[in-house]
PDB file of C-alpha atoms in Angstrom:
ATOM      1  CA  UNK K1310     -68.830  28.441 -87.451  1.00  0.00           C
ATOM      2  CA  UNK K1311     -70.851  26.386 -84.883  1.00  0.00           C
ATOM      3  CA  UNK K1312     -71.813  27.785 -81.318  1.00  0.00           C
ATOM      4  CA  UNK K1313     -71.056  25.926 -78.052  1.00  0.00           C
ATOM      5  CA  UNK K1314     -73.869  25.295 -76.143  1.00  0.00           C
ATOM      6  CA  UNK K1315     -74.630  27.291 -73.132  1.00  0.00           C
ATOM      7  CA  UNK K1316     -73.627  24.668 -70.751  1.00  0.00           C
ATOM      8  CA  UNK K1317     -70.309  24.364 -72.421  1.00  0.00           C
ATOM      9  CA  UNK K1318     -69.891  28.118 -71.746  1.00  0.00           C
ATOM     10  CA  UNK K1319     -71.044  28.051 -68.169  1.00  0.00           C
ATOM     11  CA  UNK K1320     -68.549  25.201 -67.486  1.00  0.00           C
ATOM     12  CA  UNK K1321     -65.661  27.051 -69.351  1.00  0.00           C
ATOM     13  CA  UNK K1322     -66.518  30.294 -67.181  1.00  0.00           C
ATOM     14  CA  UNK K1323     -66.496  28.058 -64.153  1.00  0.00           C
ATOM     15  CA  UNK K1324     -63.078  26.485 -64.907  1.00  0.00           C
ATOM     16  CA  UNK K1325     -61.672  29.754 -65.654  1.00  0.00           C
ATOM     17  CA  UNK K1326     -62.756  31.407 -62.466  1.00  0.00           C
ATOM     18  CA  UNK K1327     -61.337  28.477 -60.418  1.00  0.00           C
ATOM     19  CA  UNK K1328     -58.249  28.621 -62.319  1.00  0.00           C
ATOM     20  CA  UNK K1329     -57.833  32.623 -61.506  1.00  0.00           C
ATOM     21  CA  UNK K1330     -58.755  32.030 -57.998  1.00  0.00           C
ATOM     22  CA  UNK K1331     -56.011  29.286 -57.638  1.00  0.00           C
ATOM     23  CA  UNK K1332     -53.065  31.590 -59.339  1.00  0.00           C
ATOM     24  CA  UNK K1333     -54.004  34.173 -56.872  1.00  0.00           C
ATOM     25  CA  UNK K1334     -55.726  36.496 -59.140  1.00  0.00           C
ATOM     26  CA  UNK K1335     -58.076  38.061 -56.910  1.00  0.00           C
ATOM     27  CA  UNK K1336     -61.620  39.130 -58.000  1.00  0.00           C
ATOM     28  CA  UNK K1337     -62.876  42.442 -57.222  1.00  0.00           C
ATOM     29  CA  UNK K1338     -65.644  42.590 -54.395  1.00  0.00           C
ATOM     30  CA  UNK K1339     -68.981  43.704 -54.863  1.00  0.00           C
ATOM     31  CA  UNK K1340     -69.427  47.328 -55.216  1.00  0.00           C
ATOM     32  CA  UNK K1341     -71.643  49.047 -53.018  1.00  0.00           C
ATOM     33  CA  UNK K1342     -72.607  52.833 -52.913  1.00  0.00           C
ATOM     34  CA  UNK K1343     -70.567  55.294 -55.082  1.00  0.00           C
ATOM     35  CA  UNK K1344     -69.185  58.343 -53.898  1.00  0.00           C
ATOM     36  CA  UNK K1345     -68.430  61.657 -55.801  1.00  0.00           C
ATOM     37  CA  UNK K1346     -65.855  63.937 -54.131  1.00  0.00           C
ATOM     38  CA  UNK K1347     -65.741  67.319 -55.610  1.00  0.00           C
ATOM     39  CA  UNK K1348     -62.752  69.537 -55.217  1.00  0.00           C
ATOM     40  CA  UNK K1349     -61.000  72.451 -56.125  1.00  0.00           C
ATOM     41  CA  UNK K1350     -59.043  70.606 -58.662  1.00  0.00           C
ATOM     42  CA  UNK K1351     -61.648  68.287 -60.350  1.00  0.00           C
ATOM     43  CA  UNK K1352     -63.867  65.383 -59.329  1.00  0.00           C
ATOM     44  CA  UNK K1353     -63.019  61.894 -58.080  1.00  0.00           C
ATOM     45  CA  UNK K1354     -65.519  58.908 -58.100  1.00  0.00           C
ATOM     46  CA  UNK K1355     -64.942  55.756 -55.942  1.00  0.00           C
ATOM     47  CA  UNK K1356     -66.813  52.659 -55.222  1.00  0.00           C
ATOM     48  CA  UNK K1357     -67.360  51.417 -51.813  1.00  0.00           C
ATOM     49  CA  UNK K1358     -67.073  47.645 -50.614  1.00  0.00           C
ATOM     50  CA  UNK K1359     -69.568  46.965 -48.247  1.00  0.00           C
ATOM     51  CA  UNK K1360     -69.278  43.204 -48.203  1.00  0.00           C
ATOM     52  CA  UNK K1361     -65.637  43.504 -47.041  1.00  0.00           C
ATOM     53  CA  UNK K1362     -65.799  46.430 -44.754  1.00  0.00           C
ATOM     54  CA  UNK K1363     -69.691  46.831 -43.751  1.00  0.00           C
ATOM     55  CA  UNK K1364     -69.412  48.972 -40.654  1.00  0.00           C
ATOM     56  CA  UNK K1365     -66.735  51.111 -42.006  1.00  0.00           C
ATOM     57  CA  UNK K1366     -68.890  51.733 -45.438  1.00  0.00           C
ATOM     58  CA  UNK K1367     -71.951  52.352 -43.339  1.00  0.00           C
ATOM     59  CA  UNK K1368     -69.821  54.952 -41.158  1.00  0.00           C
ATOM     60  CA  UNK K1369     -68.309  56.528 -44.421  1.00  0.00           C
ATOM     61  CA  UNK K1370     -71.661  56.926 -46.184  1.00  0.00           C
ATOM     62  CA  UNK K1371     -73.556  58.333 -42.955  1.00  0.00           C
ATOM     63  CA  UNK K1372     -70.865  61.220 -42.749  1.00  0.00           C
ATOM     64  CA  UNK K1373     -70.889  61.665 -46.527  1.00  0.00           C
ATOM     65  CA  UNK K1374     -74.817  62.011 -46.511  1.00  0.00           C
ATOM     66  CA  UNK K1375     -74.376  64.387 -43.119  1.00  0.00           C
ATOM     67  CA  UNK K1376     -72.144  66.607 -45.232  1.00  0.00           C
ATOM     68  CA  UNK K1377     -69.395  66.094 -42.795  1.00  0.00           C
ATOM     69  CA  UNK K1378     -66.536  66.107 -45.201  1.00  0.00           C
ATOM     70  CA  UNK K1379     -67.863  69.520 -47.173  1.00  0.00           C
ATOM     71  CA  UNK K1380     -65.448  72.174 -47.361  1.00  0.00           C
ATOM     72  CA  UNK K1381     -62.833  70.045 -45.540  1.00  0.00           C
ATOM     73  CA  UNK K1382     -59.184  70.888 -46.854  1.00  0.00           C
ATOM     74  CA  UNK K1383     -56.609  67.881 -47.708  1.00  0.00           C
ATOM     75  CA  UNK K1384     -54.454  67.687 -44.786  1.00  0.00           C
ATOM     76  CA  UNK K1385     -51.821  65.424 -45.874  1.00  0.00           C
ATOM     77  CA  UNK K1386     -50.119  64.797 -49.099  1.00  0.00           C
ATOM     78  CA  UNK K1387     -47.231  62.633 -49.476  1.00  0.00           C
ATOM     79  CA  UNK K1388     -45.704  62.082 -52.963  1.00  0.00           C
ATOM     80  CA  UNK K1389     -45.939  58.550 -54.177  1.00  0.00           C
ATOM     81  CA  UNK K1390     -47.993  57.300 -51.034  1.00  0.00           C
ATOM     82  CA  UNK K1391     -51.110  59.020 -49.899  1.00  0.00           C
ATOM     83  CA  UNK K1392     -53.551  61.866 -49.856  1.00  0.00           C
ATOM     84  CA  UNK K1393     -55.461  62.161 -46.728  1.00  0.00           C
ATOM     85  CA  UNK K1394     -58.849  64.343 -45.450  1.00  0.00           C
ATOM     86  CA  UNK K1395     -61.319  63.854 -42.831  1.00  0.00           C
ATOM     87  CA  UNK K1396     -60.119  66.318 -39.927  1.00  0.00           C
ATOM     88  CA  UNK K1397     -63.185  68.694 -39.227  1.00  0.00           C
ATOM     89  CA  UNK K1398     -60.741  71.245 -38.017  1.00  0.00           C
ATOM     90  CA  UNK K1399     -59.437  71.661 -41.534  1.00  0.00           C
ATOM     91  CA  UNK K1400     -62.167  73.796 -42.490  1.00  0.00           C
ATOM     92  CA  UNK K1401     -60.636  76.264 -40.561  1.00  0.00           C
ATOM     93  CA  UNK K1402     -57.499  77.739 -42.751  1.00  0.00           C
ATOM     94  CA  UNK K1403     -56.247  79.424 -39.244  1.00  0.00           C
ATOM     95  CA  UNK K1404     -55.842  76.241 -37.593  1.00  0.00           C
ATOM     96  CA  UNK K1405     -53.628  74.592 -40.588  1.00  0.00           C
ATOM     97  CA  UNK K1406     -50.991  73.932 -38.005  1.00  0.00           C
ATOM     98  CA  UNK K1407     -53.104  71.604 -36.191  1.00  0.00           C
ATOM     99  CA  UNK K1408     -54.897  69.805 -39.191  1.00  0.00           C
ATOM    100  CA  UNK K1409     -54.636  66.078 -39.438  1.00  0.00           C
ATOM    101  CA  UNK K1410     -54.825  65.663 -35.419  1.00  0.00           C
ATOM    102  CA  UNK K1411     -58.889  65.000 -35.011  1.00  0.00           C
ATOM    103  CA  UNK K1412     -61.335  63.184 -36.352  1.00  0.00           C
ATOM    104  CA  UNK K1413     -65.258  63.105 -35.674  1.00  0.00           C
ATOM    105  CA  UNK K1414     -64.934  61.495 -32.356  1.00  0.00           C
ATOM    106  CA  UNK K1415     -66.802  58.422 -33.062  1.00  0.00           C
ATOM    107  CA  UNK K1416     -64.608  55.690 -33.600  1.00  0.00           C
ATOM    108  CA  UNK K1417     -66.220  52.775 -35.887  1.00  0.00           C
ATOM    109  CA  UNK K1418     -65.404  50.208 -33.158  1.00  0.00           C
ATOM    110  CA  UNK K1419     -64.307  47.432 -35.349  1.00  0.00           C
ATOM    111  CA  UNK K1420     -61.012  46.965 -37.719  1.00  0.00           C
ATOM    112  CA  UNK K1421     -62.516  45.580 -40.799  1.00  0.00           C
ATOM    113  CA  UNK K1422     -59.311  44.569 -42.275  1.00  0.00           C
ATOM    114  CA  UNK K1423     -59.809  42.420 -45.414  1.00  0.00           C
ATOM    115  CA  UNK K1424     -57.240  39.833 -46.504  1.00  0.00           C
ATOM    116  CA  UNK K1425     -58.659  39.957 -50.159  1.00  0.00           C
ATOM    117  CA  UNK K1426     -57.864  43.702 -50.829  1.00  0.00           C
ATOM    118  CA  UNK K1427     -54.678  45.038 -51.141  1.00  0.00           C
ATOM    119  CA  UNK K1428     -53.756  48.751 -51.340  1.00  0.00           C
ATOM    120  CA  UNK K1429     -53.190  49.155 -55.056  1.00  0.00           C
ATOM    121  CA  UNK K1430     -53.043  52.435 -56.763  1.00  0.00           C
ATOM    122  CA  UNK K1431     -56.519  54.408 -55.836  1.00  0.00           C
ATOM    123  CA  UNK K1432     -57.198  52.303 -52.505  1.00  0.00           C
ATOM    124  CA  UNK K1433     -59.377  54.282 -50.414  1.00  0.00           C
ATOM    125  CA  UNK K1434     -58.817  53.273 -46.380  1.00  0.00           C
ATOM    126  CA  UNK K1435     -59.490  54.284 -43.000  1.00  0.00           C
ATOM    127  CA  UNK K1436     -56.557  56.060 -41.327  1.00  0.00           C
ATOM    128  CA  UNK K1437     -56.201  55.710 -37.607  1.00  0.00           C
ATOM    129  CA  UNK K1438     -53.351  56.608 -35.059  1.00  0.00           C
ATOM    130  CA  UNK K1439     -52.313  53.219 -34.213  1.00  0.00           C
ATOM    131  CA  UNK K1440     -55.513  51.034 -33.426  1.00  0.00           C
ATOM    132  CA  UNK K1441     -57.524  50.585 -36.733  1.00  0.00           C
ATOM    133  CA  UNK K1442     -60.703  49.914 -34.431  1.00  0.00           C
ATOM    134  CA  UNK K1443     -60.713  53.510 -33.259  1.00  0.00           C
ATOM    135  CA  UNK K1444     -60.536  54.793 -36.976  1.00  0.00           C
ATOM    136  CA  UNK K1445     -63.264  57.266 -37.367  1.00  0.00           C
ATOM    137  CA  UNK K1446     -63.443  60.141 -40.103  1.00  0.00           C
ATOM    138  CA  UNK K1447     -60.177  60.461 -41.549  1.00  0.00           C
ATOM    139  CA  UNK K1448     -59.678  58.396 -44.920  1.00  0.00           C
ATOM    140  CA  UNK K1449     -56.535  58.380 -47.453  1.00  0.00           C
ATOM    141  CA  UNK K1450     -56.219  57.434 -51.031  1.00  0.00           C
ATOM    142  CA  UNK K1451     -52.995  55.865 -52.028  1.00  0.00           C
ATOM    143  CA  UNK K1452     -50.966  57.253 -55.132  1.00  0.00           C
ATOM    144  CA  UNK K1453     -49.100  53.824 -55.730  1.00  0.00           C
ATOM    145  CA  UNK K1454     -49.178  50.397 -54.878  1.00  0.00           C
ATOM    146  CA  UNK K1455     -48.408  50.110 -51.118  1.00  0.00           C
ATOM    147  CA  UNK K1456     -48.355  46.585 -49.888  1.00  0.00           C
ATOM    148  CA  UNK K1457     -46.895  47.862 -46.461  1.00  0.00           C
ATOM    149  CA  UNK K1458     -50.322  49.181 -45.872  1.00  0.00           C
ATOM    150  CA  UNK K1459     -51.945  45.735 -46.108  1.00  0.00           C
ATOM    151  CA  UNK K1460     -53.255  43.824 -43.053  1.00  0.00           C
ATOM    152  CA  UNK K1461     -53.024  47.270 -41.304  1.00  0.00           C
ATOM    153  CA  UNK K1462     -55.841  49.704 -42.423  1.00  0.00           C
ATOM    154  CA  UNK K1463     -59.321  48.921 -43.144  1.00  0.00           C
ATOM    155  CA  UNK K1464     -59.572  49.486 -46.869  1.00  0.00           C
ATOM    156  CA  UNK K1465     -63.235  49.819 -48.061  1.00  0.00           C
ATOM    157  CA  UNK K1466     -63.427  51.378 -51.631  1.00  0.00           C
ATOM    158  CA  UNK K1467     -61.400  52.270 -54.643  1.00  0.00           C
ATOM    159  CA  UNK K1468     -61.242  55.179 -56.924  1.00  0.00           C
ATOM    160  CA  UNK K1469     -62.971  54.416 -60.412  1.00  0.00           C
ATOM    161  CA  UNK K1470     -62.142  58.144 -61.830  1.00  0.00           C
ATOM    162  CA  UNK K1471     -60.541  60.836 -61.247  1.00  0.00           C
ATOM    163  CA  UNK K1472     -57.176  59.652 -60.422  1.00  0.00           C
ATOM    164  CA  UNK K1473     -55.667  62.035 -62.203  1.00  0.00           C
ATOM    165  CA  UNK K1474     -57.402  64.393 -59.685  1.00  0.00           C
ATOM    166  CA  UNK K1475     -56.212  62.731 -56.758  1.00  0.00           C
ATOM    167  CA  UNK K1476     -52.539  62.892 -58.217  1.00  0.00           C
ATOM    168  CA  UNK K1477     -52.861  66.806 -58.478  1.00  0.00           C
ATOM    169  CA  UNK K1478     -54.100  67.247 -54.702  1.00  0.00           C
ATOM    170  CA  UNK K1479     -51.673  69.145 -52.588  1.00  0.00           C
ATOM    171  CA  UNK K1480     -51.918  70.177 -48.967  1.00  0.00           C
ATOM    172  CA  UNK K1481     -54.711  72.854 -48.545  1.00  0.00           C
ATOM    173  CA  UNK K1482     -56.843  71.813 -51.490  1.00  0.00           C
ATOM    174  CA  UNK K1483     -60.526  71.599 -50.965  1.00  0.00           C
ATOM    175  CA  UNK K1484     -63.216  69.346 -50.969  1.00  0.00           C
ATOM    176  CA  UNK K1485     -66.383  71.214 -52.422  1.00  0.00           C
ATOM    177  CA  UNK K1486     -68.887  68.550 -51.414  1.00  0.00           C
ATOM    178  CA  UNK K1487     -69.083  64.883 -51.261  1.00  0.00           C
ATOM    179  CA  UNK K1488     -72.483  62.840 -52.048  1.00  0.00           C
ATOM    180  CA  UNK K1489     -73.720  59.248 -52.925  1.00  0.00           C
ATOM    181  CA  UNK K1490     -74.550  59.034 -56.564  1.00  0.00           C
TER     182      UNK K1490
END
């Protein structure tokens, strides 16, 4: 069997790329920092997309590196929808009734909503109370594809392993620690 010349292979790969884009097949954005979330249910790994949401990823990574999320509890779980965390008040079990109402108080200041990214299962996005530019520390992970979230929330990452752990999360489950890999 004869081998195809490199130039031919390059042209074929280029054509395939153009055809996929024309057919609406989105290519994944370049991955940025990898974040590991160790919970009481297991470990979740996610990749971030600084090319699509640079300030959002920068803010998230800064919070992770400062141990902001460590010892927080998941405060929202909606079956077949999302799990959510990021309220610093959720570290206190005695204040469980008010979990989910606060962030770190430092809004990102910009709504980095990508037209390229869609909320498929395992998407990681910033939560907000009506204005995506005021998102600060709360984030959610989708439990199923949710097109209704597209164009409304800054998606900045995707779960790459541990989706089975995400699916087991319940309100009150604990983030033991988060770190950048």
